[in-house]
Amino acid sequence: MAAILLVGSTVQAGKCKSQQCCVSAAPCLSGCNPCATMACKPVCQTIEQTVMVPEMVTEVRRVKCTEYRTETRQRDITIYERIPETREVTQAYTVFRPETRTRTEKYVACKPVWKTSQKTYTVNVPYYESRTETRQVKKTFWKDVTQEFTVNVPYTEKRTGTRQVQKVVMKDVVQEYCVNVPYTEKRQGTRTVMKCVPVKRFRTVCENQGHWEDRPIQSACPAPACGNCGTCGDCCQTACAPVCTQRVWVPKFVQKKVEYTSYQQQCEQVPYTYEVQLCKPEKRTRTMKVCETVCVPEKYTYEVQLCKPEKRTRTMKVCEVKCVPQEYTYQVKLCKQETRTCDVQVCSYVKEEKTRQVNYTVCVPEQKTCTRKITVCKRVPKVVQQNYTVCVPYTVEKEIQVQVCRQIAKKVLVQVPVCSACDTGCSKCK
């Protein structure tokens, strides 16, 4: 973007003297010779110049894009099946049985004995002493000084120029894009299922097949009434000895086999159907709003801040520092030693031997064995084919619109200074 500023001004020019020069603020008067003997009257001339102006242009270019397509492939994988196997294992383990025991220990006890003794120590007692000395003190003296300084006085000047303004224009553009559309595909496969199968087995059980018996016992029970004895013969006998009985269980242990049902896990291959989520590419079009920037020339007025120098005077106070002697008194802290005595309690220990009974616990190891059933799973390798999906890249050429900035030549009018006939010493006129 090129901006051209045209400025016109009026110049008052007089005859040049030995210490006087031609002064001008206009740019078209730069060719004036300041040391000429005649009055300087410069002339401005309008010429045509070519400047380069940037402009945004839309171009269609072919670019290479990478797209992907899906492919289904097969590969062999090794899976491991776990086959359970039941074993009987005899294990030996150790059980620790705690046992409490008692022992006699000897130990030494320290008995404290206190006694009083005198101790001598030294103390530093502080005291203060006054002293006088002379020191240099800085004092400030002020005096008035007249100072001359230069100030730049600002003033504002209005000017007019042309500038390029960018405006935004929206337009509709049809764009093509690719979308991956998902779809579901059903596939067949096999999987391993664990089932519990009932198995009939036998085990030995110990059963108590005993019976009850009435057994007589002799006791001090009273004689029964006549006719109720039953074991004494004639009821008229006077020396009838009473007999008492008690019911006793007579055990009889018999071992027999009992049938029971247990469940065993078995592996079985079962076919099943599962769904796979896949994607297929699909081309679509859409209309989009595209922003385009256009440069438009516009006239505007702006202000320029300028400064002119001006001399002024001011009175300032200047500080001057001088050293003056001064006497002062200060305190000094000193110490003197002093001996003192005090009573101190001193503790001494006397050793004394004693005995005590101590209880302690000892763990006695005891070996035991047990038999139990464990299930061990064996890993059997098996090769299975598996389908998998891969994305294969390929290159496609497409046409896209690109915004390009180009420099365009444009002719404008510009004023330049031209020396007059009076400027005999001008370097441009020669």
Coordinates of N, CA and C in Angstrom, one line a residue, residues 204-369:
T204 N -16.1 -93.8 51.6 CA -16.3 -94.7 52.8 C -16.8 -93.9 53.9
V205 N -17.9 -94.4 54.6 CA -18.5 -93.7 55.7 C -18.6 -94.6 56.9
C206 N -18.3 -94.2 58.0 CA -18.4 -95.0 59.3 C -19.7 -94.7 59.9
E207 N -20.6 -95.8 60.1 CA -21.9 -95.6 60.6 C -22.1 -96.4 61.9
N208 N -22.7 -95.8 62.9 CA -22.9 -96.5 64.3 C -24.3 -97.2 64.2
Q209 N -24.2 -98.6 64.2 CA -25.4 -99.4 64.2 C -25.6 -100.1 65.5
G210 N -25.5 -99.4 66.6 CA -25.6 -100.0 67.9 C -27.1 -100.2 68.3
H211 N -27.3 -100.7 69.6 CA -28.7 -100.9 70.1 C -28.7 -100.6 71.6
W212 N -29.9 -100.5 72.2 CA -30.1 -100.2 73.6 C -30.3 -101.6 74.4
E213 N -29.7 -101.7 75.6 CA -29.8 -102.9 76.5 C -30.1 -102.4 77.9
D214 N -31.0 -103.2 78.6 CA -31.3 -103.0 80.0 C -30.4 -103.9 80.8
R215 N -29.5 -103.3 81.6 CA -28.5 -104.0 82.4 C -28.8 -103.8 83.9
P216 N -28.7 -104.9 84.8 CA -29.0 -104.8 86.2 C -27.8 -104.2 86.9
I217 N -28.1 -103.3 87.9 CA -27.1 -102.8 88.8 C -27.5 -102.9 90.2
Q218 N -26.6 -103.1 91.2 CA -26.9 -103.2 92.6 C -26.8 -101.8 93.2
S219 N -27.9 -101.4 93.9 CA -27.9 -100.1 94.5 C -28.6 -100.2 95.8
A220 N -28.6 -99.1 96.6 CA -29.3 -99.0 97.9 C -30.7 -98.6 97.7
C221 N -31.4 -99.0 96.7 CA -32.8 -98.6 96.5 C -33.7 -99.4 97.5
P222 N -34.9 -98.9 98.0 CA -35.7 -99.6 98.9 C -36.4 -100.8 98.3
A223 N -36.8 -101.7 99.2 CA -37.5 -103.0 98.7 C -38.8 -102.6 98.2
P224 N -39.2 -103.3 97.0 CA -40.6 -103.0 96.5 C -41.7 -103.7 97.3
A225 N -42.9 -103.3 97.0 CA -44.0 -103.9 97.7 C -44.2 -105.3 97.3
C226 N -44.9 -106.1 98.1 CA -45.1 -107.5 97.8 C -45.9 -107.6 96.5
G227 N -45.4 -108.5 95.6 CA -46.1 -108.7 94.3 C -45.5 -107.9 93.2
N228 N -44.6 -107.0 93.6 CA -44.0 -106.1 92.5 C -42.5 -106.4 92.4
C229 N -42.0 -107.4 93.2 CA -40.6 -107.6 93.1 C -40.2 -108.4 91.8
G230 N -40.8 -109.5 91.6 CA -40.6 -110.2 90.4 C -39.3 -111.1 90.4
T231 N -38.3 -110.8 91.1 CA -37.1 -111.5 91.2 C -36.8 -112.2 92.5
C232 N -37.7 -112.0 93.4 CA -37.4 -112.5 94.8 C -38.2 -113.8 95.1
G233 N -38.9 -114.3 94.1 CA -39.6 -115.6 94.3 C -40.9 -115.3 95.0
D234 N -41.1 -115.9 96.2 CA -42.4 -115.8 96.9 C -42.4 -114.4 97.6
C235 N -43.6 -113.8 97.5 CA -43.7 -112.4 98.1 C -43.7 -112.5 99.6
C236 N -43.9 -113.7 100.2 CA -44.0 -113.8 101.6 C -42.6 -113.8 102.3
Q237 N -41.5 -113.9 101.4 CA -40.2 -113.9 102.0 C -39.8 -112.5 102.5
T238 N -39.2 -112.4 103.6 CA -38.9 -111.1 104.2 C -37.5 -110.6 103.7
A239 N -36.6 -111.5 103.3 CA -35.2 -111.0 102.9 C -35.2 -110.9 101.4
C240 N -36.0 -110.0 100.8 CA -36.0 -109.8 99.4 C -35.1 -108.7 99.0
A241 N -34.0 -109.0 98.2 CA -33.0 -108.0 97.9 C -33.4 -107.2 96.6
P242 N -33.5 -105.9 96.6 CA -34.0 -105.2 95.5 C -32.9 -105.1 94.4
V243 N -33.3 -105.2 93.1 CA -32.4 -105.1 91.9 C -32.9 -104.0 91.0
C244 N -32.0 -103.1 90.6 CA -32.3 -101.9 89.8 C -31.6 -102.1 88.4
T245 N -32.2 -101.7 87.3 CA -31.7 -101.8 85.9 C -31.5 -100.4 85.3
Q246 N -30.6 -100.2 84.3 CA -30.4 -99.0 83.6 C -30.3 -99.3 82.1
R247 N -30.8 -98.3 81.3 CA -30.7 -98.5 79.8 C -29.4 -98.0 79.3
V248 N -28.6 -98.9 78.6 CA -27.3 -98.6 78.1 C -27.3 -98.8 76.6
W249 N -26.6 -97.8 75.9 CA -26.4 -97.9 74.4 C -25.1 -98.7 74.1
V250 N -25.3 -99.8 73.4 CA -24.2 -100.6 73.0 C -23.8 -100.2 71.5
P251 N -22.6 -99.5 71.3 CA -22.2 -99.1 70.0 C -21.7 -100.2 69.1
K252 N -21.9 -100.1 67.8 CA -21.4 -101.0 66.8 C -21.1 -100.2 65.5
F253 N -19.8 -100.0 65.2 CA -19.4 -99.2 64.1 C -19.2 -100.1 62.9
V254 N -19.8 -99.7 61.7 CA -19.8 -100.4 60.5 C -19.4 -99.5 59.4
Q255 N -18.4 -99.8 58.6 CA -17.9 -99.0 57.4 C -18.6 -99.5 56.2
K256 N -19.2 -98.5 55.4 CA -19.8 -98.9 54.1 C -19.6 -97.8 53.1
K257 N -19.7 -98.1 51.8 CA -19.5 -97.2 50.7 C -20.9 -96.5 50.4
V258 N -20.8 -95.1 50.3 CA -21.9 -94.3 50.0 C -21.7 -93.6 48.6
E259 N -22.7 -93.6 47.8 CA -22.6 -92.9 46.5 C -23.0 -91.4 46.6
Y260 N -22.2 -90.5 46.0 CA -22.5 -89.1 46.0 C -22.1 -88.5 44.7
T261 N -22.7 -87.3 44.4 CA -22.6 -86.7 43.1 C -21.7 -85.4 43.3
S262 N -20.6 -85.3 42.5 CA -19.8 -84.1 42.4 C -19.8 -83.5 41.0
Y263 N -19.5 -82.2 41.0 CA -19.5 -81.5 39.7 C -18.1 -81.2 39.3
Q264 N -17.8 -81.5 38.0 CA -16.5 -81.3 37.4 C -16.6 -80.3 36.2
Q265 N -15.6 -79.3 36.1 CA -15.7 -78.4 35.1 C -15.0 -78.9 33.8
Q266 N -15.7 -78.7 32.6 CA -15.2 -79.2 31.3 C -15.3 -78.0 30.3
C267 N -14.3 -77.9 29.4 CA -14.2 -76.9 28.4 C -14.9 -77.4 27.1
E268 N -15.7 -76.5 26.5 CA -16.4 -76.8 25.3 C -16.4 -75.6 24.3
Q269 N -16.1 -75.9 23.0 CA -16.1 -74.8 22.0 C -17.5 -74.6 21.5
V270 N -18.0 -73.3 21.6 CA -19.4 -73.0 21.3 C -19.3 -71.9 20.2
P271 N -20.0 -72.0 19.1 CA -20.1 -70.9 18.1 C -21.0 -69.8 18.5
Y272 N -20.6 -68.6 18.2 CA -21.4 -67.4 18.5 C -21.3 -66.3 17.4
T273 N -22.2 -65.4 17.4 CA -22.3 -64.3 16.4 C -22.0 -63.0 17.2
Y274 N -21.1 -62.2 16.6 CA -20.7 -60.9 17.2 C -20.7 -59.8 16.1
E275 N -20.9 -58.6 16.5 CA -21.0 -57.4 15.6 C -19.7 -56.6 15.6
V276 N -19.2 -56.2 14.4 CA -18.0 -55.4 14.3 C -18.4 -54.0 13.7
Q277 N -17.9 -52.9 14.3 CA -18.2 -51.6 13.9 C -17.1 -51.2 12.9
L278 N -17.5 -50.9 11.6 CA -16.6 -50.5 10.5 C -17.0 -49.2 10.0
C279 N -16.1 -48.6 9.2 CA -16.4 -47.3 8.5 C -16.1 -47.4 7.1
K280 N -16.9 -46.7 6.2 CA -16.6 -46.6 4.8 C -16.6 -45.1 4.4
P281 N -15.6 -44.7 3.6 CA -15.5 -43.2 3.2 C -16.6 -42.9 2.2
E282 N -17.1 -41.6 2.4 CA -18.2 -41.1 1.5 C -17.9 -39.6 1.2
K283 N -17.9 -39.2 0.0 CA -17.7 -37.8 -0.4 C -19.0 -37.0 -0.4
R284 N -18.9 -35.8 0.2 CA -20.0 -34.9 0.3 C -19.6 -33.5 0.0
T285 N -20.5 -32.6 -0.3 CA -20.3 -31.2 -0.6 C -21.0 -30.3 0.3
R286 N -20.4 -29.1 0.6 CA -21.1 -28.1 1.5 C -20.7 -26.7 1.0
T287 N -21.6 -25.8 1.3 CA -21.4 -24.4 0.9 C -20.9 -23.6 2.1
M288 N -19.8 -22.9 2.0 CA -19.2 -22.2 3.1 C -19.0 -20.7 2.7
K289 N -19.1 -19.9 3.7 CA -18.8 -18.4 3.6 C -17.3 -18.2 3.7
V290 N -16.8 -17.5 2.6 CA -15.3 -17.2 2.5 C -15.2 -15.7 2.7
C291 N -14.3 -15.3 3.5 CA -14.0 -13.9 3.7 C -12.9 -13.5 2.8
E292 N -13.1 -12.3 2.0 CA -12.2 -11.8 1.1 C -12.0 -10.3 1.4
T293 N -10.7 -9.9 1.4 CA -10.3 -8.5 1.8 C -10.0 -7.7 0.5
V294 N -10.7 -6.5 0.4 CA -10.5 -5.6 -0.7 C -10.0 -4.3 -0.2
C295 N -8.9 -3.7 -0.9 CA -8.3 -2.5 -0.5 C -9.0 -1.3 -1.2
V296 N -9.5 -0.2 -0.5 CA -10.2 0.9 -1.0 C -9.4 2.2 -0.6
P297 N -9.1 3.1 -1.5 CA -8.5 4.4 -1.0 C -9.4 5.3 -0.3
E298 N -8.9 6.0 0.8 CA -9.7 6.9 1.6 C -8.9 8.1 2.0
K299 N -9.5 9.3 2.0 CA -8.8 10.5 2.4 C -9.1 10.7 3.9
Y300 N -8.0 11.2 4.6 CA -8.2 11.4 6.1 C -7.3 12.6 6.4
T301 N -7.6 13.2 7.5 CA -6.9 14.4 8.1 C -6.3 13.9 9.4
Y302 N -5.0 14.3 9.6 CA -4.3 13.9 10.8 C -3.5 15.1 11.3
E303 N -3.2 15.0 12.6 CA -2.4 16.1 13.3 C -1.0 15.6 13.5
V304 N 0.0 16.5 13.3 CA 1.4 16.3 13.6 C 1.8 17.1 14.8
Q305 N 2.5 16.5 15.7 CA 2.9 17.2 16.9 C 4.4 17.6 16.6
L306 N 4.6 18.9 16.6 CA 5.9 19.5 16.4 C 6.4 20.3 17.6
C307 N 7.6 20.6 17.7 CA 8.2 21.3 18.8 C 9.1 22.4 18.3
K308 N 9.2 23.6 19.1 CA 10.1 24.7 18.8 C 10.9 25.0 20.0
P309 N 12.2 25.2 20.0 CA 13.0 25.5 21.2 C 12.8 26.9 21.7
E310 N 12.8 27.1 23.0 CA 12.6 28.4 23.7 C 13.5 28.4 24.9
K311 N 14.3 29.5 25.1 CA 15.2 29.7 26.2 C 14.5 30.3 27.4
R312 N 14.7 29.8 28.6 CA 14.1 30.3 29.8 C 15.2 30.3 30.9
T313 N 14.9 31.0 32.0 CA 15.8 31.1 33.2 C 15.0 30.7 34.4
R314 N 15.7 30.1 35.4 CA 15.1 29.7 36.7 C 16.1 29.8 37.8
T315 N 15.6 30.0 39.0 CA 16.4 30.1 40.2 C 16.3 28.8 41.0
M316 N 17.4 28.2 41.3 CA 17.4 26.9 42.0 C 18.2 27.0 43.3
K317 N 17.8 26.2 44.3 CA 18.5 26.1 45.5 C 19.5 25.0 45.4
V318 N 20.8 25.3 45.7 CA 21.9 24.4 45.6 C 22.3 24.0 47.0
C319 N 22.4 22.7 47.2 CA 22.8 22.2 48.5 C 24.3 22.0 48.6
E320 N 24.9 22.5 49.7 CA 26.4 22.3 49.9 C 26.6 21.7 51.3
V321 N 27.3 20.6 51.4 CA 27.5 19.9 52.7 C 29.0 20.1 53.1
K322 N 29.1 20.5 54.5 CA 30.4 20.8 55.1 C 30.5 20.0 56.4
C323 N 31.7 19.5 56.7 CA 32.0 18.8 57.9 C 32.4 19.7 59.1
V324 N 31.7 19.6 60.3 CA 31.9 20.4 61.5 C 32.2 19.5 62.6
P325 N 33.3 19.8 63.5 CA 33.6 18.9 64.6 C 32.6 19.1 65.7
Q326 N 32.3 18.0 66.5 CA 31.3 18.1 67.5 C 31.7 17.1 68.6
E327 N 31.5 17.5 69.9 CA 31.9 16.6 71.0 C 30.6 15.9 71.5
Y328 N 30.8 14.6 71.9 CA 29.6 13.8 72.3 C 30.1 12.8 73.4
T329 N 29.2 12.4 74.3 CA 29.5 11.5 75.4 C 28.7 10.2 75.2
Y330 N 29.4 9.1 75.5 CA 28.8 7.8 75.3 C 29.2 6.9 76.4
Q331 N 28.4 5.8 76.7 CA 28.5 4.9 77.7 C 29.2 3.6 77.2
V332 N 30.2 3.1 78.0 CA 30.9 1.9 77.7 C 30.6 0.8 78.7
K333 N 30.2 -0.4 78.3 CA 29.9 -1.5 79.2 C 31.1 -2.3 79.5
L334 N 31.6 -2.4 80.8 CA 32.8 -3.2 81.1 C 32.4 -4.3 82.1
C335 N 33.2 -5.3 82.4 CA 33.0 -6.3 83.3 C 34.2 -6.5 84.3
K336 N 33.9 -6.9 85.6 CA 34.9 -7.2 86.5 C 34.5 -8.6 87.2
Q337 N 35.6 -9.4 87.4 CA 35.4 -10.8 87.9 C 35.2 -10.8 89.4
E338 N 34.3 -11.7 89.9 CA 34.0 -11.8 91.4 C 33.8 -13.3 91.7
T339 N 34.4 -13.8 92.8 CA 34.4 -15.2 93.2 C 33.3 -15.4 94.2
R340 N 32.4 -16.5 94.0 CA 31.3 -16.8 94.9 C 31.3 -18.3 95.2
T341 N 30.5 -18.7 96.3 CA 30.4 -20.1 96.7 C 28.9 -20.4 96.8
C342 N 28.6 -21.7 96.6 CA 27.2 -22.2 96.7 C 27.2 -23.7 97.1
D343 N 26.1 -24.2 97.7 CA 25.9 -25.6 98.1 C 25.3 -26.3 96.9
V344 N 25.9 -27.5 96.6 CA 25.4 -28.3 95.5 C 25.1 -29.7 96.0
Q345 N 23.9 -30.3 95.6 CA 23.6 -31.7 95.9 C 24.2 -32.6 94.9
V346 N 25.0 -33.6 95.4 CA 25.7 -34.5 94.5 C 25.2 -35.9 94.8
C347 N 24.8 -36.6 93.7 CA 24.2 -37.9 93.7 C 25.2 -38.9 93.3
S348 N 25.4 -40.0 94.2 CA 26.3 -41.1 93.8 C 25.5 -42.4 93.9
Y349 N 25.8 -43.4 93.1 CA 25.0 -44.6 93.0 C 25.9 -45.8 93.6
V350 N 25.2 -46.6 94.4 CA 25.8 -47.8 95.0 C 25.2 -49.1 94.4
K351 N 26.0 -50.0 93.8 CA 25.5 -51.2 93.1 C 25.1 -52.2 94.2
E352 N 24.0 -52.9 93.9 CA 23.4 -53.9 94.8 C 22.9 -55.1 93.9
E353 N 23.3 -56.3 94.2 CA 22.9 -57.5 93.4 C 21.6 -58.1 94.0
K354 N 20.6 -58.4 93.0 CA 19.3 -59.0 93.4 C 19.0 -60.1 92.4
T355 N 18.0 -60.9 92.8 CA 17.5 -62.0 92.0 C 16.0 -61.8 91.8
R356 N 15.5 -62.4 90.6 CA 14.1 -62.3 90.3 C 13.7 -63.5 89.4
Q357 N 12.4 -63.9 89.5 CA 11.8 -65.0 88.7 C 11.2 -64.4 87.4
V358 N 11.6 -64.9 86.3 CA 11.1 -64.4 85.0 C 10.4 -65.5 84.3
N359 N 9.2 -65.3 83.8 CA 8.4 -66.2 83.0 C 8.6 -65.9 81.5
Y360 N 8.9 -67.0 80.7 CA 9.1 -66.8 79.3 C 8.4 -67.9 78.6
T361 N 8.1 -67.7 77.3 CA 7.3 -68.7 76.5 C 8.2 -69.2 75.4
V362 N 8.2 -70.5 75.2 CA 9.0 -71.2 74.2 C 8.0 -72.0 73.3
C363 N 8.2 -71.8 72.0 CA 7.4 -72.5 71.0 C 8.0 -73.8 70.6
V364 N 7.4 -74.9 70.9 CA 7.9 -76.3 70.7 C 7.3 -76.7 69.3
P365 N 8.2 -77.0 68.3 CA 7.7 -77.5 67.0 C 7.1 -78.9 67.1
E366 N 6.0 -79.1 66.3 CA 5.4 -80.4 66.2 C 5.0 -80.6 64.7
Q367 N 5.5 -81.8 64.2 CA 5.3 -82.1 62.8 C 3.9 -82.8 62.6
K368 N 3.2 -82.4 61.5 CA 1.9 -83.0 61.2 C 1.8 -83.1 59.7
T369 N 1.0 -84.1 59.2 CA 0.7 -84.2 57.8 C -0.7 -84.2 57.5

